[in-house]
Short mmCIF file of C-alpha atoms and ligand atoms in Angstrom, two decimals:
data_model
loop_
_atom_site.label_atom_id
_atom_site.label_comp_id
_atom_site.label_asym_id
_atom_site.label_seq_id
_atom_site.Cartn_x
_atom_site.Cartn_y
_atom_site.Cartn_z
CA UNK A 1 76.03 107.13 95.88
CA UNK A 2 79.33 108.82 96.62
CA UNK A 3 82.35 108.23 93.77
CA UNK A 4 85.42 107.27 95.28
CA UNK A 5 89.19 106.24 94.38
CA UNK A 6 90.86 103.90 96.65
CA UNK A 7 93.99 101.81 96.74
CA UNK A 8 95.02 98.87 99.04
CA UNK A 9 97.87 96.53 100.13
CA UNK A 10 98.30 93.57 102.34
CA UNK A 11 101.44 91.76 103.18
CA UNK A 12 102.81 89.21 105.78
CA UNK A 13 105.58 90.98 107.11
CA UNK A 14 108.75 89.60 108.31
CA UNK A 15 107.93 87.43 111.45
CA UNK A 16 104.57 85.94 110.47
CA UNK A 17 104.11 82.85 108.24
CA UNK A 18 101.15 83.73 106.83
CA UNK A 19 98.98 86.83 106.30
CA UNK A 20 95.61 86.52 108.43
CA UNK A 21 94.75 89.77 107.52
CA UNK A 22 91.88 90.04 105.19
CA UNK A 23 90.26 93.06 103.20
CA UNK A 24 87.54 94.47 101.20
CA UNK A 25 87.92 97.63 98.80
CA UNK A 26 85.26 97.67 96.46
CA UNK A 27 82.53 100.54 96.60
CA UNK A 28 80.26 100.85 98.08
CA UNK A 29 81.97 99.00 100.95
CA UNK A 30 85.78 99.41 102.30
CA UNK A 31 87.16 96.81 105.19
CA UNK A 32 90.08 95.22 106.89
CA UNK A 33 89.96 92.26 109.06
CA UNK A 34 92.89 91.12 111.46
CA UNK A 35 91.68 87.68 112.28
CA UNK A 36 93.70 85.32 114.81
CA UNK A 37 93.54 81.58 116.12
CA UNK A 38 95.76 78.52 116.09
CA UNK A 39 96.86 76.51 113.22
CA UNK A 40 95.84 79.48 110.32
CA UNK A 41 92.23 79.89 111.85
CA UNK A 42 92.74 83.50 111.80
CA UNK A 43 92.86 83.80 108.00
CA UNK A 44 89.80 81.93 107.70
CA UNK A 45 88.21 84.14 110.45
CA UNK A 46 89.25 87.08 108.75
CA UNK A 47 88.12 85.94 105.52
CA UNK A 48 84.53 85.07 107.01
CA UNK A 49 84.02 88.60 107.99
CA UNK A 50 85.02 90.29 104.33
CA UNK A 51 82.97 87.60 102.64
CA UNK A 52 79.93 88.45 104.80
CA UNK A 53 80.52 92.39 103.67
CA UNK A 54 81.22 91.15 100.46
CA UNK A 55 77.80 89.33 99.82
CA UNK A 56 76.02 92.50 102.33
CA UNK A 57 77.45 94.65 99.36
CA UNK A 58 76.14 92.98 96.51
CA UNK A 59 72.62 92.46 97.54
CA UNK A 60 72.35 96.13 98.09
CA UNK A 61 70.79 98.88 99.07
CA UNK A 62 73.53 99.48 101.67
CA UNK A 63 71.89 100.23 105.06
CA UNK A 64 73.29 100.55 108.71
CA UNK A 65 71.15 97.68 109.80
CA UNK A 66 72.43 95.65 106.58
CA UNK A 67 75.95 96.11 107.80
CA UNK A 68 75.23 95.14 111.12
CA UNK A 69 73.70 92.09 110.28
CA UNK A 70 76.45 90.95 108.10
CA UNK A 71 78.76 91.56 111.02
CA UNK A 72 76.67 89.07 113.00
CA UNK A 73 76.66 86.68 109.95
CA UNK A 74 80.40 86.58 110.25
CA UNK A 75 80.59 86.28 114.12
CA UNK A 76 78.14 83.18 113.49
CA UNK A 77 80.22 81.64 110.75
CA UNK A 78 83.15 81.82 112.92
CA UNK A 79 81.81 80.33 116.02
CA UNK A 80 80.67 77.44 113.89
CA UNK A 81 84.42 77.16 112.46
CA UNK A 82 84.65 75.25 116.21
CA UNK A 83 87.90 76.11 116.53
CA UNK A 84 89.49 74.29 119.87
CA UNK A 85 91.49 76.99 120.86
CA UNK A 86 88.69 79.75 119.60
CA UNK A 87 89.21 81.88 116.41
CA UNK A 88 88.12 85.19 115.65
CA UNK A 89 88.59 88.52 113.95
CA UNK A 90 88.64 92.31 114.16
CA UNK A 91 87.01 94.27 111.42
CA UNK A 92 86.41 98.02 110.91
CA UNK A 93 85.36 99.63 107.52
CA UNK A 94 83.46 102.23 105.78
CA UNK A 95 80.15 102.07 104.27
CA UNK A 96 78.45 104.64 101.47
CA UNK A 97 75.29 103.83 102.90
CA UNK A 98 71.66 104.70 101.56
CA UNK A 99 69.83 107.14 103.68
CA UNK A 100 67.21 109.40 102.65
CA UNK A 101 69.41 112.53 103.41
CA UNK A 102 72.15 111.18 100.94
CA UNK A 103 76.01 111.35 101.42
CA UNK A 104 76.70 109.68 104.30
CA UNK A 105 79.05 107.36 105.15
CA UNK A 106 78.89 104.72 108.11
CA UNK A 107 82.17 103.73 110.19
CA UNK A 108 81.98 100.65 111.87
CA UNK A 109 84.40 98.50 114.04
CA UNK A 110 84.88 95.79 116.49
CA UNK A 111 88.28 95.26 118.10
CA UNK A 112 91.79 97.13 117.51
CA UNK A 113 92.34 97.69 113.74
CA UNK A 114 91.67 101.47 112.68
CA UNK A 115 89.88 103.60 110.61
CA UNK A 116 91.21 107.26 110.58
CA UNK A 117 90.04 110.66 108.72
CA UNK A 118 93.15 112.16 107.37
CA UNK A 119 92.96 116.13 108.17
CA UNK A 120 95.41 117.93 106.87
CA UNK A 121 98.81 116.86 108.43
CA UNK A 122 97.16 115.23 110.98
CA UNK A 123 95.31 111.54 111.83
CA UNK A 124 91.49 111.75 113.41
CA UNK A 125 91.27 108.49 114.78
CA UNK A 126 87.45 107.77 114.67
CA UNK A 127 87.09 104.24 116.06
CA UNK A 128 88.11 103.63 119.48
CA UNK A 129 90.10 100.35 120.36
CA UNK A 130 88.60 97.53 121.74
CA UNK A 131 91.60 96.18 123.59
CA UNK A 132 92.44 96.24 127.62
CA UNK A 133 95.21 99.21 126.73
CA UNK A 134 92.63 101.25 125.63
CA UNK A 135 90.64 100.71 128.83
CA UNK A 136 93.80 101.25 131.05
CA UNK A 137 94.26 104.53 128.86
CA UNK A 138 90.79 105.85 129.45
CA UNK A 139 90.98 105.01 132.98
CA UNK A 140 94.18 107.15 133.36
CA UNK A 141 96.33 104.18 134.10
CA UNK A 142 98.77 104.55 131.35
CA UNK A 143 99.66 107.39 129.26
CA UNK A 144 99.59 106.93 125.33
CA UNK A 145 103.63 106.73 125.38
CA UNK A 146 103.37 103.81 127.74
CA UNK A 147 100.44 102.20 125.87
CA UNK A 148 102.87 102.30 122.63
CA UNK A 149 105.07 99.47 124.24
CA UNK A 150 102.80 97.99 126.51
CA UNK A 151 103.50 94.35 127.02
CA UNK A 152 99.56 93.66 126.63
CA UNK A 153 98.75 96.14 123.86
CA UNK A 154 97.42 93.09 121.48
CA UNK A 155 94.83 92.13 124.07
CA UNK A 156 91.41 93.06 122.50
CA UNK A 157 88.43 92.96 124.39
CA UNK A 158 85.72 92.56 121.46
CA UNK A 159 86.24 90.46 118.21
CA UNK A 160 84.16 88.71 115.50
CA UNK A 161 83.65 85.39 116.81
CA UNK A 162 82.85 85.45 120.20
CA UNK A 163 79.49 84.13 122.02
CA UNK A 164 77.79 86.42 123.16
CA UNK A 165 77.61 88.11 119.67
CA UNK A 166 79.91 91.28 120.37
CA UNK A 167 78.29 95.09 119.59
CA UNK A 168 79.89 96.77 116.53
CA UNK A 169 80.52 100.57 117.46
CA UNK A 170 79.28 102.62 114.40
CA UNK A 171 79.34 106.54 113.60
CA UNK A 172 77.77 108.37 110.44
CA UNK A 173 80.24 111.20 109.09
CA UNK A 174 79.26 113.17 105.87
CA UNK A 175 80.75 112.04 102.77
CA UNK A 176 82.69 115.21 101.60
CA UNK A 177 84.61 115.72 98.41
CA UNK A 178 88.34 115.54 99.05
CA UNK A 179 88.34 113.91 102.51
CA UNK A 180 90.55 111.05 102.77
CA UNK A 181 90.38 107.84 105.04
CA UNK A 182 92.93 105.05 106.12
CA UNK A 183 91.66 101.62 107.45
CA UNK A 184 94.61 99.56 108.80
CA UNK A 185 95.08 96.78 110.84
CA UNK A 186 97.48 97.15 113.92
CA UNK A 187 100.46 95.88 111.81
CA UNK A 188 100.91 99.15 110.50
CA UNK A 189 100.23 101.26 113.78
CA UNK A 190 102.56 99.34 116.07
CA UNK A 191 105.49 99.61 113.56
CA UNK A 192 104.93 103.53 112.10
CA UNK A 193 104.22 106.72 114.35
CA UNK A 194 101.35 108.76 113.30
CA UNK A 195 103.28 111.65 112.39
CA UNK A 196 105.28 108.90 109.65
CA UNK A 197 101.72 107.59 108.48
CA UNK A 198 100.60 111.58 108.23
CA UNK A 199 103.68 112.10 105.71
CA UNK A 200 103.34 109.11 103.80
CA UNK A 201 99.50 109.87 103.06
CA UNK A 202 100.28 112.95 101.48
CA UNK A 203 100.94 111.05 98.65
CA UNK A 204 98.45 112.11 96.35
CA UNK A 205 97.80 108.70 94.47
CA UNK A 206 96.02 106.34 97.23
CA UNK A 207 97.38 103.00 95.63
CA UNK A 208 100.83 104.65 96.11
CA UNK A 209 100.00 105.45 99.39
CA UNK A 210 98.53 102.29 100.41
CA UNK A 211 101.66 100.63 98.87
CA UNK A 212 104.05 103.36 100.63
CA UNK A 213 102.89 102.58 103.94
CA UNK A 214 103.10 98.99 104.36
CA UNK A 215 106.27 98.86 102.66
CA UNK A 216 107.74 101.29 105.20
CA UNK A 217 106.06 99.25 107.95
CA UNK A 218 107.75 96.30 106.79
CA UNK A 219 111.31 98.07 106.56
CA UNK A 220 110.58 99.29 110.32
CA UNK A 221 110.23 95.44 111.59
CA UNK A 222 107.32 94.01 109.88
CA UNK A 223 106.54 91.97 113.51
CA UNK A 224 103.08 91.43 112.24
CA UNK A 225 100.95 91.05 109.06
CA UNK A 226 100.27 94.75 107.60
CA UNK A 227 97.24 96.11 105.99
CA UNK A 228 96.16 99.43 104.70
CA UNK A 229 93.71 100.93 102.74
CA UNK A 230 93.35 104.24 101.89
CA UNK A 231 89.80 105.80 100.36
CA UNK A 232 89.46 109.22 98.74
CA UNK A 233 86.15 110.71 98.65
CA UNK A 234 85.61 112.10 94.94
CA UNK A 235 82.25 113.23 94.75
CA UNK A 236 78.42 112.38 94.77
CA UNK A 237 77.07 111.13 91.73
CA UNK A 238 73.83 112.57 90.06
CA UNK A 239 71.99 109.95 91.69
CA UNK A 240 72.48 111.28 94.99
CA UNK A 241 70.10 114.24 93.98
CA UNK A 242 67.03 111.62 94.05
CA UNK A 243 68.34 110.58 97.63
CA UNK A 244 67.40 113.81 99.21
CA UNK A 245 63.93 113.85 97.47
CA UNK A 246 61.40 113.99 100.58
CA UNK A 247 60.00 110.29 100.89
CA UNK A 248 56.42 110.27 99.62
CA UNK A 249 54.05 109.65 102.71
CA UNK A 250 52.35 106.47 102.54
CA UNK A 251 48.64 106.02 101.58
CA UNK A 252 46.32 106.16 104.63
CA UNK A 253 44.55 103.17 105.97
CA UNK A 254 48.27 100.99 105.49
CA UNK A 255 50.08 100.17 108.58
MG1 MG B 301 97.42 92.35 113.88
#
């Protein structure tokens, strides 16, 4: 297992009545979810995603398949809410998964919340937004500057709670001591430039950094709910050493 230090902050902002974002910051699993739906259904949807991931982490050991199954469970649970206008949630996160090689983190994403790895003074966005604007960007129809202010930038093309089940993107990255990650909802990146986010991530303490990020996004307008989870990879525990041993072959005669 990998050791982490982390901090998290989530606020309603200055315009919305309730906070429909949810998050999980409990090693070995970190996630943020941004719910949507009428009459407060969004906060239920994002909470269902976080509940499913929390249950998955507690069952352990955490595997790629277990995380993906938890996302499917959450999606079914949201569909079963039977909201007449529909409800759903984004989810992105980082899971310290048990692999035979040890020391890998799974990044996963559905929707337009984001996972970044911080490289020196710039942000490396690991996730790809599932949004109309992202598709226009990929198609070369608009520029990144136009995407920032596009009127349809809030329209997402994938969410938990859709039928058929959405496919989650996932990547494996090595767990490297000293690396820092940021998970955030769109309420953060729509208020602050990546340069400013990067500046605030120079704050060494992860909780102080998360609090500073949401506070400044709130001051910048707070037009949406704002959530940030900051995760520092500290070191590998001794337990990881046993993870790296080669699995013993099964006795012959068994399938
Ligand atoms: Mg949002």
